[in-house]
Amino acid sequence: MPTRDEILTELGLVPTWRRRARAGADAAPEAPRPAEPAAAPARACAVSEDAESRAARIGRLEWRDFAGDVDACTACGLAQSRKKSVPGVGDVHAEWLLVGEAPGSEEDAKGEPFVGQAGKLLDNMLAALDMKRGENVYIANVLKCRPPNNRTPEPREVDACRPYLDRQIALIAPKLIVALGKSAATTLLGVDATIASLRGRVHRYQGVPLVVTYHPAYLLRNLPEKAKAWEDLLFARRTLRGAAVVDTVPGQN
Ligand code: SF4
C-alpha cells in the first residue's frame, strides 16, 4: 500500500498537495463499510411506457433491480451504441457520491465508471484523502451509457437518464456530491457557467450539498490544475464535516 507521500509524488503534487497539520482536521476516517453486492435481475423497460410513468417506476427501484433495469433501458438512442451500460459502483451507503458526465470507451467495455488512466488518477486522489473506491464512496455518471465518440450528451439523453441518478441519490442518501467536470456540474445545477465560477462554493442538488471540481481526464491533459483539484477535494471534505458554509445559489436545486 503506497504512502500518501508516494501517492502525491506520483501525482506530481509535492509539495503543493501536502496537507498542513491542523488541529482536528485529520480525524481518523470511519471504518470502511463493505459495498453491498448489487443483484441485477434484468427488467425490460416497456417501450410504450410514458416518461412520467417511467420516472415514477424508476423512483421505486431497489438496488436488487437497479442495474438490471439500467441494462435493459432503451429510453434514449445510446442504448443502440453502448457495449455495456455503466450504472455505477461503490458503497451504497456512502457519504461521498462522485458524479461524472458519461462513460468513455473503457468504461463502456467494462461496465464500470472511471477506469483507465483517469480512473487511476481518481483513485490516487481518493487515496490522498485516505479514501478508497467502494468504501464510503459511490461513483456514477449522469448518463449510464456512452455517447458515441465521447460526444457531449444531448439534453434529451440527460433528461431520459436523470431518473436513474436521482434514484441512486435517494437510495444512497449521500452527505456530499462531488461533480467531476464542467458537464456534470452544469447539468446537475442547471446553469451555464464555467467550472472556475462554480468551484469553491457549496451548491445543492436534490437537497444534497454539492461541490465542483475538474474531471480526472481533464487533469491528465492539464497537469497544473491538479493542485486546484486537490484544493477542491479538501474543500469537499471540510464541507462534509460541516466546516464550510452552504452557499446555495438562488434558482438552483
Ligand atoms: Fe437508458 Fe440512460 Fe442508457 Fe439512455 S443513457 S439508454 S436513458 S440508461
Short mmCIF file of C-alpha atoms and ligand atoms in Angstrom, two decimals:
data_model
loop_
_atom_site.label_atom_id
_atom_site.label_comp_id
_atom_site.label_asym_id
_atom_site.label_seq_id
_atom_site.Cartn_x
_atom_site.Cartn_y
_atom_site.Cartn_z
CA MET A 1 0.00 0.00 0.00
CA PRO A 2 1.71 3.26 -1.09
CA THR A 3 2.09 6.03 1.45
CA ARG A 4 0.36 9.39 0.96
CA ASP A 5 3.71 10.98 0.07
CA GLU A 6 4.27 8.34 -2.58
CA ILE A 7 0.79 8.99 -3.98
CA LEU A 8 1.30 12.76 -4.02
CA THR A 9 4.69 12.30 -5.65
CA GLU A 10 3.11 10.17 -8.37
CA LEU A 11 0.50 12.86 -8.92
CA GLY A 12 3.25 15.46 -9.26
CA LEU A 13 1.78 17.42 -6.36
CA VAL A 14 4.62 17.51 -3.88
CA PRO A 15 4.89 19.89 -2.16
CA THR A 16 1.74 21.65 -3.44
CA TRP A 17 -0.65 18.93 -2.31
CA ARG A 18 0.99 18.32 1.07
CA ARG A 19 -1.59 18.87 3.75
CA ARG A 20 -0.76 21.16 6.65
CA ALA A 21 -1.34 19.70 10.08
CA ARG A 22 -4.34 21.38 11.64
CA ALA A 23 -5.88 20.56 14.96
CA GLY A 24 -8.96 18.43 14.48
CA ALA A 25 -8.59 18.41 10.71
CA ASP A 26 -7.34 14.88 10.36
CA ALA A 27 -9.63 12.80 12.46
CA ALA A 28 -9.37 9.12 11.79
CA PRO A 29 -11.65 8.03 8.95
CA GLU A 30 -14.62 5.90 9.73
CA ALA A 31 -14.13 2.21 9.48
CA PRO A 32 -14.82 1.19 5.90
CA ARG A 33 -18.13 -0.37 5.18
CA PRO A 34 -18.29 -3.13 2.64
CA ALA A 35 -20.14 -2.41 -0.56
CA GLU A 36 -23.30 -4.41 -0.93
CA PRO A 37 -23.30 -6.61 -3.98
CA ALA A 38 -25.84 -5.44 -6.49
CA ALA A 39 -28.18 -8.15 -7.54
CA ALA A 40 -29.29 -7.31 -11.01
CA PRO A 41 -32.14 -9.23 -12.48
CA ALA A 42 -32.86 -7.74 -15.86
CA ARG A 43 -36.15 -5.94 -16.22
CA ALA A 44 -37.07 -4.54 -19.57
CA CYS A 45 -38.33 -1.00 -19.98
CA ALA A 46 -41.70 -1.10 -21.58
CA VAL A 47 -41.45 0.58 -24.96
CA SER A 48 -44.85 2.14 -24.54
CA GLU A 49 -44.11 3.49 -21.05
CA ASP A 50 -44.51 7.27 -20.97
CA ALA A 51 -41.83 9.42 -19.39
CA GLU A 52 -43.86 10.18 -16.28
CA SER A 53 -44.71 6.54 -15.58
CA ARG A 54 -41.14 5.53 -16.28
CA ALA A 55 -39.72 8.14 -13.89
CA ALA A 56 -42.18 7.03 -11.22
CA ARG A 57 -41.24 3.39 -11.70
CA ILE A 58 -37.51 4.14 -11.56
CA GLY A 59 -38.19 6.18 -8.44
CA ARG A 60 -39.38 2.98 -6.76
CA LEU A 61 -36.49 0.75 -7.85
CA GLU A 62 -34.47 -1.01 -5.17
CA TRP A 63 -30.80 -1.90 -5.56
CA ARG A 64 -31.56 -5.52 -6.41
CA ASP A 65 -33.32 -4.38 -9.59
CA PHE A 66 -31.39 -1.21 -10.37
CA ALA A 67 -28.50 -2.43 -12.54
CA GLY A 68 -30.73 -4.79 -14.48
CA ASP A 69 -33.20 -2.02 -15.18
CA VAL A 70 -30.44 0.25 -16.48
CA ASP A 71 -29.08 -2.57 -18.60
CA ALA A 72 -32.47 -3.15 -20.18
CA CYS A 73 -33.17 0.55 -20.72
CA THR A 74 -33.86 1.75 -24.25
CA ALA A 75 -35.21 5.16 -23.34
CA CYS A 76 -32.68 7.02 -25.47
CA GLY A 77 -30.65 6.28 -28.55
CA LEU A 78 -27.47 5.47 -26.60
CA ALA A 79 -28.91 2.03 -25.95
CA GLN A 80 -28.19 1.24 -29.59
CA SER A 81 -24.48 2.03 -29.49
CA ARG A 82 -23.41 1.01 -25.98
CA LYS A 83 -21.48 -2.19 -25.34
CA LYS A 84 -22.30 -2.25 -21.65
CA SER A 85 -24.38 0.01 -19.50
CA VAL A 86 -22.49 1.63 -16.63
CA PRO A 87 -24.89 2.03 -13.70
CA GLY A 88 -22.31 2.94 -11.06
CA VAL A 89 -20.12 1.30 -8.47
CA GLY A 90 -19.33 1.60 -4.80
CA ASP A 91 -20.67 1.66 -1.29
CA VAL A 92 -24.44 2.00 -1.43
CA HIS A 93 -24.35 3.67 1.98
CA ALA A 94 -21.58 6.08 1.04
CA GLU A 95 -21.30 9.60 2.38
CA TRP A 96 -19.48 10.65 -0.81
CA LEU A 97 -21.13 10.46 -4.23
CA LEU A 98 -18.86 11.29 -7.15
CA VAL A 99 -20.65 12.08 -10.41
CA GLY A 100 -19.09 12.40 -13.84
CA GLU A 101 -20.60 13.14 -17.22
CA ALA A 102 -20.83 9.80 -19.03
CA PRO A 103 -18.89 6.59 -19.64
CA GLY A 104 -15.95 6.61 -22.05
CA SER A 105 -14.74 3.78 -24.22
CA GLU A 106 -13.02 1.83 -21.45
CA GLU A 107 -16.00 2.22 -19.14
CA ASP A 108 -18.28 1.13 -21.97
CA ALA A 109 -16.19 -2.01 -22.41
CA LYS A 110 -16.02 -2.88 -18.70
CA GLY A 111 -19.35 -1.62 -17.43
CA GLU A 112 -17.65 0.31 -14.62
CA PRO A 113 -17.19 4.08 -14.28
CA PHE A 114 -13.79 5.76 -14.14
CA VAL A 115 -11.44 3.02 -15.24
CA GLY A 116 -8.22 3.53 -17.23
CA GLN A 117 -5.82 6.39 -16.58
CA ALA A 118 -8.50 8.84 -15.45
CA GLY A 119 -9.82 6.24 -13.05
CA LYS A 120 -6.35 5.60 -11.70
CA LEU A 121 -5.88 9.31 -11.08
CA LEU A 122 -9.25 9.47 -9.35
CA ASP A 123 -8.29 6.52 -7.15
CA ASN A 124 -4.99 8.22 -6.27
CA MET A 125 -6.80 11.43 -5.39
CA LEU A 126 -9.13 9.47 -3.12
CA ALA A 127 -6.16 7.67 -1.58
CA ALA A 128 -4.55 11.02 -0.78
CA LEU A 129 -7.67 11.70 1.30
CA ASP A 130 -7.33 8.29 2.98
CA MET A 131 -10.30 7.13 0.94
CA LYS A 132 -10.83 4.24 -1.39
CA ARG A 133 -13.19 3.37 -4.23
CA GLY A 134 -16.02 1.32 -2.83
CA GLU A 135 -15.52 2.33 0.80
CA ASN A 136 -17.76 5.23 1.79
CA VAL A 137 -17.60 6.36 -1.86
CA TYR A 138 -20.04 5.70 -4.69
CA ILE A 139 -19.09 6.64 -8.26
CA ALA A 140 -21.61 7.22 -11.03
CA ASN A 141 -22.23 9.26 -14.14
CA VAL A 142 -25.13 11.44 -15.21
CA LEU A 143 -25.52 9.18 -18.26
CA LYS A 144 -25.37 5.43 -17.82
CA CYS A 145 -24.44 4.70 -21.46
CA ARG A 146 -21.59 6.00 -23.58
CA PRO A 147 -22.28 8.68 -26.20
CA PRO A 148 -20.62 7.64 -29.48
CA ASN A 149 -17.09 9.04 -29.85
CA ASN A 150 -17.46 10.59 -26.40
CA ARG A 151 -19.53 13.42 -27.81
CA THR A 152 -21.29 15.80 -25.46
CA PRO A 153 -24.54 14.31 -24.12
CA GLU A 154 -27.68 15.73 -25.66
CA PRO A 155 -30.29 17.31 -23.38
CA ARG A 156 -32.87 14.65 -24.25
CA GLU A 157 -30.41 11.93 -23.25
CA VAL A 158 -29.73 13.66 -19.96
CA ASP A 159 -33.45 14.06 -19.33
CA ALA A 160 -34.07 10.40 -20.12
CA CYS A 161 -31.31 9.17 -17.83
CA ARG A 162 -31.73 11.58 -14.93
CA PRO A 163 -34.32 9.44 -13.08
CA TYR A 164 -31.61 6.81 -12.57
CA LEU A 165 -29.18 9.22 -10.96
CA ASP A 166 -31.94 10.72 -8.87
CA ARG A 167 -32.93 7.24 -7.66
CA GLN A 168 -29.30 6.48 -6.81
CA ILE A 169 -29.15 9.65 -4.76
CA ALA A 170 -32.37 8.73 -2.96
CA LEU A 171 -31.12 5.21 -2.22
CA ILE A 172 -27.60 6.19 -1.17
CA ALA A 173 -28.59 9.37 0.70
CA PRO A 174 -25.04 10.76 0.41
CA LYS A 175 -23.89 13.61 2.61
CA LEU A 176 -21.99 15.19 -0.28
CA ILE A 177 -21.99 15.11 -4.06
CA VAL A 178 -18.80 15.96 -5.95
CA ALA A 179 -19.47 16.89 -9.57
CA LEU A 180 -16.48 15.89 -11.67
CA GLY A 181 -16.07 18.26 -14.60
CA LYS A 182 -17.99 21.11 -16.15
CA SER A 183 -20.52 18.96 -17.95
CA ALA A 184 -21.62 17.07 -14.85
CA ALA A 185 -21.66 20.27 -12.80
CA THR A 186 -23.65 22.39 -15.22
CA THR A 187 -26.06 19.54 -15.95
CA LEU A 188 -26.77 18.87 -12.29
CA LEU A 189 -27.00 22.53 -11.37
CA GLY A 190 -28.95 23.59 -14.44
CA VAL A 191 -26.66 26.52 -15.15
CA ASP A 192 -24.38 27.57 -17.98
CA ALA A 193 -21.23 28.55 -16.15
CA THR A 194 -17.50 27.99 -16.15
CA ILE A 195 -16.05 25.47 -13.78
CA ALA A 196 -13.88 28.26 -12.34
CA SER A 197 -17.01 30.15 -11.28
CA LEU A 198 -18.58 27.05 -9.70
CA ARG A 199 -15.56 25.84 -7.71
CA GLY A 200 -15.06 26.75 -4.09
CA ARG A 201 -18.76 27.10 -3.28
CA VAL A 202 -21.30 24.70 -1.88
CA HIS A 203 -24.26 24.22 -4.20
CA ARG A 204 -27.14 21.77 -3.78
CA TYR A 205 -28.66 19.01 -5.87
CA GLN A 206 -31.74 17.17 -4.64
CA GLY A 207 -31.12 18.86 -1.30
CA VAL A 208 -27.62 17.39 -1.00
CA PRO A 209 -24.58 19.71 -0.73
CA LEU A 210 -22.64 19.62 -3.99
CA VAL A 211 -19.15 20.85 -4.77
CA VAL A 212 -17.48 21.07 -8.15
CA THR A 213 -14.04 20.06 -9.32
CA TYR A 214 -12.26 19.10 -12.50
CA HIS A 215 -12.77 15.82 -14.30
CA PRO A 216 -9.77 13.48 -13.89
CA ALA A 217 -9.47 13.14 -17.68
CA TYR A 218 -9.10 16.92 -17.91
CA LEU A 219 -6.45 16.85 -15.19
CA LEU A 220 -4.45 14.32 -17.19
CA ARG A 221 -4.28 16.86 -20.02
CA ASN A 222 -3.74 19.88 -17.77
CA LEU A 223 -1.33 18.86 -15.05
CA PRO A 224 -1.05 22.29 -13.35
CA GLU A 225 -4.76 22.10 -12.50
CA LYS A 226 -4.16 19.13 -10.19
CA ALA A 227 -3.32 21.47 -7.35
CA LYS A 228 -6.73 23.16 -7.78
CA ALA A 229 -8.43 19.77 -7.79
CA TRP A 230 -6.68 18.93 -4.55
CA GLU A 231 -7.93 22.21 -3.05
CA ASP A 232 -11.43 21.24 -4.19
CA LEU A 233 -11.25 17.85 -2.51
CA LEU A 234 -10.06 19.38 0.74
CA PHE A 235 -12.92 21.87 0.46
CA ALA A 236 -15.28 18.96 -0.15
CA ARG A 237 -14.06 17.22 2.97
CA ARG A 238 -14.48 20.37 5.04
CA THR A 239 -17.99 20.68 3.63
CA LEU A 240 -18.83 17.13 4.58
CA ARG A 241 -17.52 17.74 8.08
CA GLY A 242 -19.72 20.82 8.33
CA ALA A 243 -16.87 23.31 8.31
CA ALA A 244 -17.84 25.02 5.06
CA VAL A 245 -20.87 27.25 4.75
CA VAL A 246 -23.54 26.12 2.31
CA ASP A 247 -23.83 28.92 -0.24
CA THR A 248 -26.84 27.89 -2.25
CA VAL A 249 -27.20 29.91 -5.42
CA PRO A 250 -30.77 31.15 -5.96
CA GLY A 251 -32.58 29.16 -8.63
CA GLN A 252 -30.55 26.03 -8.14
CA ASN A 253 -31.84 22.76 -6.79
FE1 SF4 B 1 -31.36 4.47 -20.78
FE2 SF4 B 1 -29.69 6.26 -19.69
FE3 SF4 B 1 -28.72 4.38 -21.31
FE4 SF4 B 1 -30.23 6.33 -22.34
S1 SF4 B 1 -28.21 6.58 -21.35
S2 SF4 B 1 -30.40 4.12 -22.78
S3 SF4 B 1 -31.70 6.70 -20.66
S4 SF4 B 1 -29.71 4.05 -19.29
#
